[in-house]
């Protein structure tokens, strides 16, 4: 929210100072102050570039795709989480699958270097 996430990953990752990663992609209206959360593939950040940097610095801890959006399945069956736009099981699955696909693609690229 105001910093380049790839540069932040590089800075802290090369120093082994990342405990866990909240893998989400907000739309930032005003740096450090105002943002809203959407789907992980619709925000202002290049999430693939972030994942590539995490792989590059050999990050091995948790990548937590958080605050899933509600998909139709979640709205019909629930549970809907307590924050605005919060999803349920289908939203979690969407975010986890997206993060895993980014990880697999980043690993392939890193291996080919």
N, CA, C and O atoms as a Tinker XYZ file with bonds, in Angstrom:
   452  protein
     1  N      0.833000   -1.194000    0.000000    73     2
     2  CA     0.000000    0.000000    0.000000    64     1     3
     3  C      0.869000    1.246000    0.000000    63     2     4     5
     4  O      0.824000    2.053000    0.929000    81     3
     5  N      1.653000    1.388000   -1.047000    73     3     6
     6  CA     2.505000    2.545000   -1.157000    64     5     7
     7  C      3.953000    2.175000   -1.430000    63     6     8     9
     8  O      4.758000    3.032000   -1.795000    81     7
     9  N      4.283000    0.917000   -1.258000    73     7    10
    10  CA     5.632000    0.428000   -1.542000    64     9    11
    11  C      5.549000   -0.563000   -2.704000    63    10    12    13
    12  O      4.486000   -1.113000   -2.992000    81    11
    13  N      6.677000   -0.779000   -3.359000    73    11    14
    14  CA     6.748000   -1.783000   -4.420000    64    13    15
    15  C      6.884000   -3.151000   -3.756000    63    14    16    17
    16  O      7.917000   -3.426000   -3.145000    81    15
    17  N      5.875000   -4.017000   -3.857000    73    15    18
    18  CA     5.923000   -5.288000   -3.141000    64    17    19
    19  C      7.064000   -6.209000   -3.591000    63    18    20    21
    20  O      7.554000   -7.009000   -2.794000    81    19
    21  N      7.490000   -6.108000   -4.845000    73    19    22
    22  CA     8.608000   -6.926000   -5.317000    64    21    23
    23  C      9.895000   -6.468000   -4.626000    63    22    24    25
    24  O     10.693000   -7.296000   -4.185000    81    23
    25  N     10.093000   -5.166000   -4.534000    73    23    26
    26  CA    11.274000   -4.629000   -3.844000    64    25    27
    27  C     11.240000   -4.979000   -2.361000    63    26    28    29
    28  O     12.275000   -5.292000   -1.773000    81    27
    29  N     10.067000   -4.929000   -1.757000    73    27    30
    30  CA     9.935000   -5.287000   -0.337000    64    29    31
    31  C     10.267000   -6.764000   -0.140000    63    30    32    33
    32  O     10.976000   -7.119000    0.802000    81    31
    33  N      9.760000   -7.627000   -1.023000    73    31    34
    34  CA    10.089000   -9.065000   -0.951000    64    33    35
    35  C     11.591000   -9.286000   -1.076000    63    34    36    37
    36  O     12.164000  -10.096000   -0.348000    81    35
    37  N     12.220000   -8.578000   -1.984000    73    35    38
    38  CA    13.656000   -8.718000   -2.174000    64    37    39
    39  C     14.412000   -8.251000   -0.940000    63    38    40    41
    40  O     15.305000   -8.948000   -0.457000    81    39
    41  N     14.062000   -7.080000   -0.429000    73    39    42
    42  CA    14.768000   -6.516000    0.721000    64    41    43
    43  C     14.685000   -7.439000    1.935000    63    42    44    45
    44  O     15.706000   -7.799000    2.520000    81    43
    45  N     13.466000   -7.819000    2.309000    73    43    46
    46  CA    13.307000   -8.645000    3.500000    64    45    47
    47  C     13.634000  -10.112000    3.240000    63    46    48    49
    48  O     14.144000  -10.803000    4.122000    81    47
    49  N     13.345000  -10.583000    2.037000    73    47    50
    50  CA    13.603000  -11.984000    1.710000    64    49    51
    51  C     15.080000  -12.328000    1.673000    63    50    52    53
    52  O     15.474000  -13.401000    2.131000    81    51
    53  N     15.900000  -11.444000    1.141000    73    51    54
    54  CA    17.341000  -11.702000    1.099000    64    53    55
    55  C     17.958000  -11.634000    2.492000    63    54    56    57
    56  O     19.086000  -12.085000    2.692000    81    55
    57  N     17.240000  -11.083000    3.440000    73    55    58
    58  CA    17.703000  -11.014000    4.826000    64    57    59
    59  C     17.015000  -12.056000    5.710000    63    58    60    61
    60  O     17.212000  -12.076000    6.925000    81    59
    61  N     16.202000  -12.927000    5.086000    73    59    62
    62  CA    15.427000  -13.949000    5.796000    64    61    63
    63  C     14.589000  -13.333000    6.910000    63    62    64    65
    64  O     14.601000  -13.801000    8.048000    81    63
    65  N     13.870000  -12.281000    6.563000    73    63    66
    66  CA    13.062000  -11.562000    7.537000    64    65    67
    67  C     11.577000  -11.522000    7.169000    63    66    68    69
    68  O     10.864000  -10.597000    7.559000    81    67
    69  N     11.117000  -12.509000    6.429000    73    67    70
    70  CA     9.686000  -12.600000    6.121000    64    69    71
    71  C      9.139000  -13.782000    6.902000    63    70    72    73
    72  O      9.532000  -14.924000    6.666000    81    71
    73  N      8.245000  -13.512000    7.819000    73    71    74
    74  CA     7.638000  -14.563000    8.629000    64    73    75
    75  C      6.522000  -15.267000    7.856000    63    74    76    77
    76  O      6.472000  -16.496000    7.816000    81    75
    77  N      5.638000  -14.496000    7.251000    73    75    78
    78  CA     4.569000  -15.044000    6.425000    64    77    79
    79  C      4.103000  -13.956000    5.455000    63    78    80    81
    80  O      4.326000  -12.766000    5.679000    81    79
    81  N      3.461000  -14.385000    4.387000    73    79    82
    82  CA     3.033000  -13.468000    3.335000    64    81    83
    83  C      1.515000  -13.485000    3.246000    63    82    84    85
    84  O      0.904000  -14.541000    3.086000    81    83
    85  N      0.914000  -12.310000    3.353000    73    83    86
    86  CA    -0.516000  -12.163000    3.093000    64    85    87
    87  C     -0.643000  -11.910000    1.598000    63    86    88    89
    88  O     -0.413000  -10.798000    1.124000    81    87
    89  N     -1.007000  -12.941000    0.869000    73    87    90
    90  CA    -1.035000  -12.894000   -0.593000    64    89    91
    91  C     -2.407000  -12.403000   -1.039000    63    90    92    93
    92  O     -3.304000  -13.197000   -1.324000    81    91
    93  N     -2.551000  -11.099000   -1.095000    73    91    94
    94  CA    -3.804000  -10.484000   -1.549000    64    93    95
    95  C     -3.468000   -9.279000   -2.400000    63    94    96    97
    96  O     -2.330000   -8.808000   -2.395000    81    95
    97  N     -4.439000   -8.785000   -3.121000    73    95    98
    98  CA    -4.174000   -7.783000   -4.137000    64    97    99
    99  C     -5.194000   -6.644000   -4.065000    63    98   100   101
   100  O     -6.203000   -6.684000   -4.768000    81    99
   101  N     -4.951000   -5.639000   -3.238000    73    99   102
   102  CA    -5.927000   -4.558000   -3.091000    64   101   103
   103  C     -5.884000   -3.555000   -4.239000    63   102   104   105
   104  O     -4.899000   -3.458000   -4.971000    81   103
   105  N     -6.972000   -2.820000   -4.374000    73   103   106
   106  CA    -7.027000   -1.636000   -5.241000    64   105   107
   107  C     -6.701000   -0.465000   -4.317000    63   106   108   109
   108  O     -7.433000   -0.211000   -3.360000    81   107
   109  N     -5.631000    0.237000   -4.588000    73   107   110
   110  CA    -5.187000    1.302000   -3.693000    64   109   111
   111  C     -5.654000    2.645000   -4.231000    63   110   112   113
   112  O     -5.329000    3.029000   -5.355000    81   111
   113  N     -6.418000    3.347000   -3.415000    73   111   114
   114  CA    -6.916000    4.669000   -3.780000    64   113   115
   115  C     -5.953000    5.745000   -3.296000    63   114   116   117
   116  O     -5.632000    6.678000   -4.031000    81   115
   117  N     -5.495000    5.609000   -2.051000    73   115   118
   118  CA    -4.531000    6.560000   -1.476000    64   117   119
   119  C     -3.520000    5.752000   -0.681000    63   118   120   121
   120  O     -3.884000    5.033000    0.250000    81   119
   121  N     -2.233000    5.870000   -1.054000    73   119   122
   122  CA    -1.180000    5.098000   -0.390000    64   121   123
   123  C     -1.278000    5.201000    1.127000    63   122   124   125
   124  O     -1.454000    6.284000    1.686000    81   123
   125  N     -1.158000    4.040000    1.783000    73   123   126
   126  CA    -1.148000    3.908000    3.248000    64   125   127
   127  C     -2.474000    4.232000    3.922000    63   126   128   129
   128  O     -2.594000    4.034000    5.131000    81   127
   129  N     -3.474000    4.719000    3.195000    73   127   130
   130  CA    -4.695000    5.204000    3.830000    64   129   131
   131  C     -5.947000    4.482000    3.343000    63   130   132   133
   132  O     -6.700000    3.933000    4.147000    81   131
   133  N     -6.173000    4.480000    2.029000    73   131   134
   134  CA    -7.454000    3.986000    1.519000    64   133   135
   135  C     -7.241000    2.924000    0.448000    63   134   136   137
   136  O     -6.505000    3.122000   -0.519000    81   135
   137  N     -7.904000    1.800000    0.651000    73   135   138
   138  CA    -7.844000    0.708000   -0.318000    64   137   139
   139  C     -9.115000   -0.114000   -0.198000    63   138   140   141
   140  O     -9.841000   -0.009000    0.791000    81   139
   141  N     -9.379000   -0.923000   -1.198000    73   139   142
   142  CA   -10.450000   -1.912000   -1.094000    64   141   143
   143  C     -9.920000   -3.216000   -1.663000    63   142   144   145
   144  O     -8.996000   -3.242000   -2.476000    81   143
   145  N    -10.526000   -4.277000   -1.215000    73   143   146
   146  CA   -10.067000   -5.594000   -1.622000    64   145   147
   147  C    -11.006000   -6.193000   -2.653000    63   146   148   149
   148  O    -12.228000   -6.118000   -2.528000    81   147
   149  N    -10.412000   -6.785000   -3.665000    73   147   150
   150  CA   -11.164000   -7.471000   -4.696000    64   149   151
   151  C    -10.603000   -8.866000   -4.868000    63   150   152   153
   152  O     -9.949000   -9.399000   -3.972000    81   151
   153  N    -10.858000   -9.448000   -6.008000    73   151   154
   154  CA   -10.292000  -10.760000   -6.295000    64   153   155
   155  C     -8.780000  -10.649000   -6.436000    63   154   156   157
   156  O     -8.255000   -9.605000   -6.823000    81   155
   157  N     -8.100000  -11.717000   -6.123000    73   155   158
   158  CA    -6.645000  -11.736000   -6.079000    64   157   159
   159  C     -6.007000  -11.405000   -7.431000    63   158   160   161
   160  O     -4.859000  -10.965000   -7.477000    81   159
   161  N     -6.729000  -11.607000   -8.519000    73   159   162
   162  CA    -6.179000  -11.327000   -9.848000    64   161   163
   163  C     -6.679000  -10.004000  -10.431000    63   162   164   165
   164  O     -6.503000   -9.764000  -11.626000    81   163
   165  N     -7.292000   -9.147000   -9.626000    73   163   166
   166  CA    -7.864000   -7.908000  -10.152000    64   165   167
   167  C     -7.294000   -6.633000   -9.538000    63   166   168   169
   168  O     -7.692000   -5.541000   -9.942000    81   167
   169  N     -6.388000   -6.733000   -8.587000    73   167   170
   170  CA    -5.880000   -5.540000   -7.908000    64   169   171
   171  C     -4.808000   -4.817000   -8.700000    63   170   172   173
   172  O     -4.636000   -5.044000   -9.898000    81   171
   173  N     -4.096000   -3.948000   -8.014000    73   171   174
   174  CA    -3.092000   -3.092000   -8.631000    64   173   175
   175  C     -1.702000   -3.719000   -8.698000    63   174   176   177
   176  O     -0.803000   -3.159000   -9.325000    81   175
   177  N     -1.519000   -4.862000   -8.068000    73   175   178
   178  CA    -0.199000   -5.477000   -7.942000    64   177   179
   179  C     -0.043000   -6.624000   -8.933000    63   178   180   181
   180  O     -0.994000   -7.363000   -9.188000    81   179
   181  N      1.153000   -6.770000   -9.489000    73   179   182
   182  CA     1.481000   -7.917000  -10.337000    64   181   183
   183  C      1.823000   -9.077000   -9.398000    63   182   184   185
   184  O      2.965000   -9.212000   -8.958000    81   183
   185  N      0.839000   -9.900000   -9.101000    73   183   186
   186  CA     1.011000  -10.972000   -8.116000    64   185   187
   187  C      1.994000  -12.035000   -8.598000    63   186   188   189
   188  O      2.649000  -12.684000   -7.783000    81   187
   189  N      2.103000  -12.219000   -9.902000    73   187   190
   190  CA     3.072000  -13.174000  -10.430000    64   189   191
   191  C      4.495000  -12.669000  -10.165000    63   190   192   193
   192  O      5.378000  -13.455000   -9.820000    81   191
   193  N      4.713000  -11.378000  -10.325000    73   191   194
   194  CA     6.039000  -10.804000  -10.036000    64   193   195
   195  C      6.385000  -10.969000   -8.558000    63   194   196   197
   196  O      7.537000  -11.237000   -8.216000    81   195
   197  N      5.405000  -10.812000   -7.693000    73   195   198
   198  CA     5.632000  -11.014000   -6.253000    64   197   199
   199  C      6.018000  -12.469000   -5.990000    63   198   200   201
   200  O      6.984000  -12.737000   -5.276000    81   199
   201  N      5.267000  -13.403000   -6.566000    73   199   202
   202  CA     5.566000  -14.822000   -6.349000    64   201   203
   203  C      6.934000  -15.174000   -6.924000    63   202   204   205
   204  O      7.682000  -15.934000   -6.307000    81   203
   205  N      7.270000  -14.643000   -8.082000    73   203   206
   206  CA     8.600000  -14.901000   -8.661000    64   205   207
   207  C      9.700000  -14.417000   -7.721000    63   206   208   209
   208  O     10.719000  -15.089000   -7.559000    81   207
   209  N      9.504000  -13.269000   -7.110000    73   207   210
   210  CA    10.517000  -12.747000   -6.191000    64   209   211
   211  C     10.625000  -13.620000   -4.946000    63   210   212   213
   212  O     11.726000  -13.853000   -4.448000    81   211
   213  N      9.501000  -14.101000   -4.444000    73   211   214
   214  CA     9.537000  -14.998000   -3.287000    64   213   215
   215  C     10.321000  -16.272000   -3.605000    63   214   216   217
   216  O     11.091000  -16.761000   -2.779000    81   215
   217  N     10.116000  -16.798000   -4.802000    73   215   218
   218  CA    10.861000  -17.991000   -5.230000    64   217   219
   219  C     12.342000  -17.649000   -5.387000    63   218   220   221
   220  O     13.214000  -18.414000   -4.976000    81   219
   221  N     12.609000  -16.499000   -5.981000    73   219   222
   222  CA    13.991000  -16.081000   -6.225000    64   221   223
   223  C     14.792000  -15.949000   -4.929000    63   222   224   225
   224  O     15.967000  -16.313000   -4.889000    81   223
   225  N     14.165000  -15.432000   -3.871000    73   223   226
   226  CA    14.873000  -15.272000   -2.588000    64   225   227
   227  C     14.777000  -16.534000   -1.725000    63   226   228   229
   228  O     15.198000  -16.544000   -0.568000    81   227
   229  N     14.215000  -17.598000   -2.312000    73   227   230
   230  CA    14.109000  -18.900000   -1.649000    64   229   231
   231  C     13.283000  -18.854000   -0.356000    63   230   232   233
   232  O     13.632000  -19.473000    0.648000    81   231
   233  N     12.202000  -18.116000   -0.414000    73   231   234
   234  CA    11.267000  -18.027000    0.704000    64   233   235
   235  C     10.587000  -19.379000    0.906000    63   234   236   237
   236  O     10.097000  -19.967000   -0.058000    81   235
   237  N     10.549000  -19.882000    2.140000    73   235   238
   238  CA    10.018000  -21.228000    2.391000    64   237   239
   239  C      8.877000  -21.276000    3.403000    63   238   240   241
   240  O      8.432000  -22.362000    3.775000    81   239
   241  N      8.406000  -20.138000    3.847000    73   239   242
   242  CA     7.368000  -20.150000    4.883000    64   241   243
   243  C      5.973000  -19.987000    4.272000    63   242   244   245
   244  O      5.771000  -20.229000    3.082000    81   243
   245  N      5.045000  -19.584000    5.086000    73   243   246
   246  CA     3.639000  -19.546000    4.696000    64   245   247
   247  C      3.308000  -18.432000    3.707000    63   246   248   249
   248  O      3.722000  -17.285000    3.875000    81   247
   249  N      2.563000  -18.793000    2.687000    73   247   250
   250  CA     1.914000  -17.839000    1.789000    64   249   251
   251  C      0.429000  -17.998000    2.051000    63   250   252   253
   252  O     -0.158000  -19.046000    1.780000    81   251
   253  N     -0.158000  -16.959000    2.575000    73   251   254
   254  CA    -1.537000  -17.022000    3.055000    64   253   255
   255  C     -2.437000  -16.166000    2.171000    63   254   256   257
   256  O     -2.474000  -14.945000    2.328000    81   255
   257  N     -3.171000  -16.794000    1.233000    73   255   258
   258  CA    -4.116000  -16.017000    0.426000    64   257   259
   259  C     -5.354000  -15.702000    1.266000    63   258   260   261
   260  O     -6.207000  -16.563000    1.479000    81   259
   261  N     -5.438000  -14.483000    1.730000    73   259   262
   262  CA    -6.474000  -14.138000    2.704000    64   261   263
   263  C     -7.577000  -13.270000    2.127000    63   262   264   265
   264  O     -7.468000  -12.750000    1.017000    81   263
   265  N     -8.628000  -13.126000    2.897000    73   263   266
   266  CA    -9.784000  -12.305000    2.569000    64   265   267
   267  C    -10.382000  -12.653000    1.208000    63   266   268   269
   268  O    -10.446000  -11.798000    0.325000    81   267
   269  N    -10.818000  -13.890000    1.031000    73   267   270
   270  CA   -11.411000  -14.276000   -0.248000    64   269   271
   271  C    -12.711000  -13.522000   -0.511000    63   270   272   273
   272  O    -13.443000  -13.167000    0.413000    81   271
   273  N    -12.970000  -13.292000   -1.763000    73   271   274
   274  CA   -14.228000  -12.657000   -2.174000    64   273   275
   275  C    -15.320000  -13.723000   -2.219000    63   274   276   277
   276  O    -15.035000  -14.911000   -2.373000    81   275
   277  N    -16.536000  -13.300000   -2.088000    73   275   278
   278  CA   -17.664000  -14.222000   -2.150000    64   277   279
   279  C    -17.981000  -14.565000   -3.605000    63   278   280   281
   280  O    -18.189000  -13.677000   -4.432000    81   279
   281  N    -18.016000  -15.835000   -3.898000    73   279   282
   282  CA   -18.466000  -16.323000   -5.196000    64   281   283
   283  C    -19.919000  -16.762000   -5.041000    63   282   284   285
   284  O    -20.426000  -16.850000   -3.923000    81   283
   285  N    -20.587000  -17.037000   -6.158000    73   283   286
   286  CA   -22.003000  -17.414000   -6.095000    64   285   287
   287  C    -22.233000  -18.598000   -5.159000    63   286   288   289
   288  O    -23.203000  -18.603000   -4.401000    81   287
   289  N    -21.359000  -19.594000   -5.201000    73   287   290
   290  CA   -21.505000  -20.757000   -4.318000    64   289   291
   291  C    -21.525000  -20.318000   -2.859000    63   290   292   293
   292  O    -22.334000  -20.806000   -2.069000    81   291
   293  N    -20.635000  -19.397000   -2.505000    73   291   294
   294  CA   -20.582000  -18.912000   -1.127000    64   293   295
   295  C    -21.859000  -18.170000   -0.744000    63   294   296   297
   296  O    -22.362000  -18.309000    0.371000    81   295
   297  N    -22.364000  -17.396000   -1.666000    73   295   298
   298  CA   -23.575000  -16.623000   -1.361000    64   297   299
   299  C    -24.783000  -17.534000   -1.145000    63   298   300   301
   300  O    -25.634000  -17.253000   -0.301000    81   299
   301  N    -24.852000  -18.617000   -1.905000    73   299   302
   302  CA   -25.984000  -19.536000   -1.798000    64   301   303
   303  C    -25.848000  -20.434000   -0.566000    63   302   304   305
   304  O    -26.814000  -20.639000    0.169000    81   303
   305  N    -24.642000  -20.968000   -0.348000    73   303   306
   306  CA   -24.452000  -21.975000    0.698000    64   305   307
   307  C    -23.769000  -21.463000    1.951000    63   306   308   309
   308  O    -23.940000  -22.035000    3.028000    81   307
   309  N    -22.989000  -20.380000    1.823000    73   307   310
   310  CA   -22.279000  -19.829000    2.971000    64   309   311
   311  C    -21.161000  -20.743000    3.442000    63   310   312   313
   312  O    -20.933000  -21.771000    2.805000    81   311
   313  N    -20.476000  -20.441000    4.483000    73   311   314
   314  CA   -20.692000  -19.219000    5.274000    64   313   315
   315  C    -19.997000  -18.017000    4.655000    63   314   316   317
   316  O    -18.934000  -18.135000    4.044000    81   315
   317  N    -20.607000  -16.882000    4.823000    73   315   318
   318  CA   -19.991000  -15.635000    4.389000    64   317   319
   319  C    -19.252000  -15.073000    5.600000    63   318   320   321
   320  O    -19.796000  -15.004000    6.702000    81   319
   321  N    -18.021000  -14.679000    5.376000    73   319   322
   322  CA   -17.193000  -14.162000    6.466000    64   321   323
   323  C    -17.659000  -12.772000    6.880000    63   322   324   325
   324  O    -18.417000  -12.128000    6.155000    81   323
   325  N    -17.218000  -12.316000    8.020000    73   323   326
   326  CA   -17.707000  -11.091000    8.614000    64   325   327
   327  C    -17.160000   -9.788000    8.060000    63   326   328   329
   328  O    -17.577000   -8.727000    8.525000    81   327
   329  N    -16.255000   -9.806000    7.099000    73   327   330
   330  CA   -15.748000   -8.556000    6.549000    64   329   331
   331  C    -16.413000   -8.292000    5.194000    63   330   332   333
   332  O    -16.924000   -9.222000    4.570000    81   331
   333  N    -16.413000   -7.052000    4.738000    73   331   334
   334  CA   -17.109000   -6.714000    3.486000    64   333   335
   335  C    -16.595000   -7.514000    2.297000    63   334   336   337
   336  O    -15.390000   -7.582000    2.055000    81   335
   337  N    -17.508000   -8.112000    1.568000    73   335   338
   338  CA   -17.145000   -8.887000    0.383000    64   337   339
   339  C    -16.594000  -10.257000    0.689000    63   338   340   341
   340  O    -16.195000  -10.992000   -0.215000    81   339
   341  N    -16.572000  -10.605000    1.971000    73   339   342
   342  CA   -15.948000  -11.850000    2.400000    64   341   343
   343  C    -16.597000  -13.076000    1.820000    63   342   344   345
   344  O    -17.822000  -13.176000    1.749000    81   343
   345  N    -15.776000  -13.999000    1.410000    73   343   346
   346  CA   -16.245000  -15.240000    0.820000    64   345   347
   347  C    -16.241000  -16.376000    1.806000    63   346   348   349
   348  O    -16.035000  -16.192000    3.005000    81   347
   349  N    -16.469000  -17.534000    1.280000    73   347   350
   350  CA   -16.461000  -18.754000    2.064000    64   349   351
   351  C    -15.547000  -19.762000    1.406000    63   350   352   353
   352  O    -14.445000  -19.429000    0.969000    81   351
   353  N    -16.013000  -21.002000    1.339000    73   351   354
   354  CA   -15.165000  -22.078000    0.834000    64   353   355
   355  C    -14.744000  -21.893000   -0.628000    63   354   356   357
   356  O    -13.588000  -22.140000   -0.973000    81   355
   357  N    -15.653000  -21.469000   -1.469000    73   355   358
   358  CA   -15.315000  -21.294000   -2.885000    64   357   359
   359  C    -14.316000  -20.156000   -3.076000    63   358   360   361
   360  O    -13.410000  -20.260000   -3.903000    81   359
   361  N    -14.473000  -19.079000   -2.323000    73   359   362
   362  CA   -13.524000  -17.970000   -2.386000    64   361   363
   363  C    -12.140000  -18.399000   -1.917000    63   362   364   365
   364  O    -11.132000  -18.030000   -2.518000    81   363
   365  N    -12.097000  -19.182000   -0.836000    73   363   366
   366  CA   -10.817000  -19.718000   -0.365000    64   365   367
   367  C    -10.160000  -20.573000   -1.438000    63   366   368   369
   368  O     -8.970000  -20.434000   -1.718000    81   367
   369  N    -10.948000  -21.457000   -2.033000    73   367   370
   370  CA   -10.424000  -22.348000   -3.067000    64   369   371
   371  C     -9.879000  -21.553000   -4.255000    63   370   372   373
   372  O     -8.815000  -21.874000   -4.784000    81   371
   373  N    -10.598000  -20.531000   -4.669000    73   371   374
   374  CA   -10.158000  -19.677000   -5.774000    64   373   375
   375  C     -8.794000  -19.054000   -5.466000    63   374   376   377
   376  O     -7.884000  -19.107000   -6.293000    81   375
   377  N     -8.657000  -18.470000   -4.284000    73   375   378
   378  CA    -7.404000  -17.807000   -3.915000    64   377   379
   379  C     -6.246000  -18.794000   -3.767000    63   378   380   381
   380  O     -5.129000  -18.516000   -4.202000    81   379
   381  N     -6.514000  -19.933000   -3.158000    73   379   382
   382  CA    -5.461000  -20.939000   -2.983000    64   381   383
   383  C     -5.006000  -21.477000   -4.334000    63   382   384   385
   384  O     -3.808000  -21.630000   -4.571000    81   383
   385  N     -5.957000  -21.763000   -5.219000    73   383   386
   386  CA    -5.602000  -22.269000   -6.551000    64   385   387
   387  C     -4.822000  -21.222000   -7.336000    63   386   388   389
   388  O     -3.870000  -21.565000   -8.037000    81   387
   389  N     -5.202000  -19.970000   -7.233000    73   387   390
   390  CA    -4.492000  -18.897000   -7.927000    64   389   391
   391  C     -3.056000  -18.800000   -7.403000    63   390   392   393
   392  O     -2.112000  -18.733000   -8.190000    81   391
   393  N     -2.894000  -18.792000   -6.090000    73   391   394
   394  CA    -1.554000  -18.703000   -5.497000    64   393   395
   395  C     -0.705000  -19.908000   -5.878000    63   394   396   397
   396  O      0.482000  -19.766000   -6.169000    81   395
   397  N     -1.303000  -21.084000   -5.878000    73   395   398
   398  CA    -0.550000  -22.287000   -6.233000    64   397   399
   399  C     -0.125000  -22.258000   -7.703000    63   398   400   401
   400  O      0.990000  -22.664000   -8.030000    81   399
   401  N     -0.991000  -21.790000   -8.579000    73   399   402
   402  CA    -0.639000  -21.679000   -9.994000    64   401   403
   403  C      0.519000  -20.691000  -10.178000    63   402   404   405
   404  O      1.427000  -20.939000  -10.971000    81   403
   405  N      0.486000  -19.577000   -9.447000    73   403   406
   406  CA     1.579000  -18.605000   -9.518000    64   405   407
   407  C      2.880000  -19.227000   -9.014000    63   406   408   409
   408  O      3.945000  -19.004000   -9.591000    81   407
   409  N      2.790000  -20.005000   -7.938000    73   407   410
   410  CA     3.974000  -20.673000   -7.399000    64   409   411
   411  C      4.547000  -21.669000   -8.398000    63   410   412   413
   412  O      5.755000  -21.692000   -8.630000    81   411
   413  N      3.689000  -22.489000   -8.989000    73   411   414
   414  CA     4.170000  -23.484000   -9.952000    64   413   415
   415  C      4.824000  -22.815000  -11.156000    63   414   416   417
   416  O      5.877000  -23.263000  -11.609000    81   415
   417  N      4.223000  -21.762000  -11.678000    73   415   418
   418  CA     4.801000  -21.056000  -12.826000    64   417   419
   419  C      6.132000  -20.406000  -12.446000    63   418   420   421
   420  O      7.084000  -20.448000  -13.225000    81   419
   421  N      6.207000  -19.807000  -11.260000    73   419   422
   422  CA     7.457000  -19.172000  -10.818000    64   421   423
   423  C      8.559000  -20.201000  -10.634000    63   422   424   425
   424  O      9.716000  -19.934000  -10.959000    81   423
   425  N      8.214000  -21.378000  -10.117000    73   423   426
   426  CA     9.213000  -22.443000   -9.942000    64   425   427
   427  C      9.745000  -22.929000  -11.287000    63   426   428   429
   428  O     10.939000  -23.197000  -11.419000    81   427
   429  N      8.876000  -23.044000  -12.281000    73   427   430
   430  CA     9.307000  -23.473000  -13.615000    64   429   431
   431  C     10.282000  -22.452000  -14.192000    63   430   432   433
   432  O     11.323000  -22.821000  -14.735000    81   431
   433  N      9.952000  -21.187000  -14.078000    73   431   434
   434  CA    10.829000  -20.134000  -14.603000    64   433   435
   435  C     12.165000  -20.129000  -13.870000    63   434   436   437
   436  O     13.220000  -20.032000  -14.496000    81   435
   437  N     12.122000  -20.233000  -12.560000    73   435   438
   438  CA    13.362000  -20.214000  -11.775000    64   437   439
   439  C     14.244000  -21.417000  -12.098000    63   438   440   441
   440  O     15.468000  -21.299000  -12.149000    81   439
   441  N     13.621000  -22.570000  -12.315000    73   439   442
   442  CA    14.375000  -23.770000  -12.637000    64   441   443
   443  C     15.053000  -23.657000  -14.005000    63   442   444   445
   444  O     16.127000  -24.222000  -14.213000    81   443
   445  N     14.435000  -22.935000  -14.928000    73   443   446
   446  CA    14.987000  -22.810000  -16.275000    64   445   447
   447  C     16.129000  -21.795000  -16.358000    63   446   448   449
   448  O     16.771000  -21.671000  -17.401000    81   447
   449  N     16.381000  -21.080000  -15.282000    73   447   450
   450  CA    17.457000  -20.059000  -15.276000    64   449   451
   451  C     18.803000  -20.693000  -15.155000    63   450   452
   452  O     19.815000  -19.993000  -15.134000    81   451
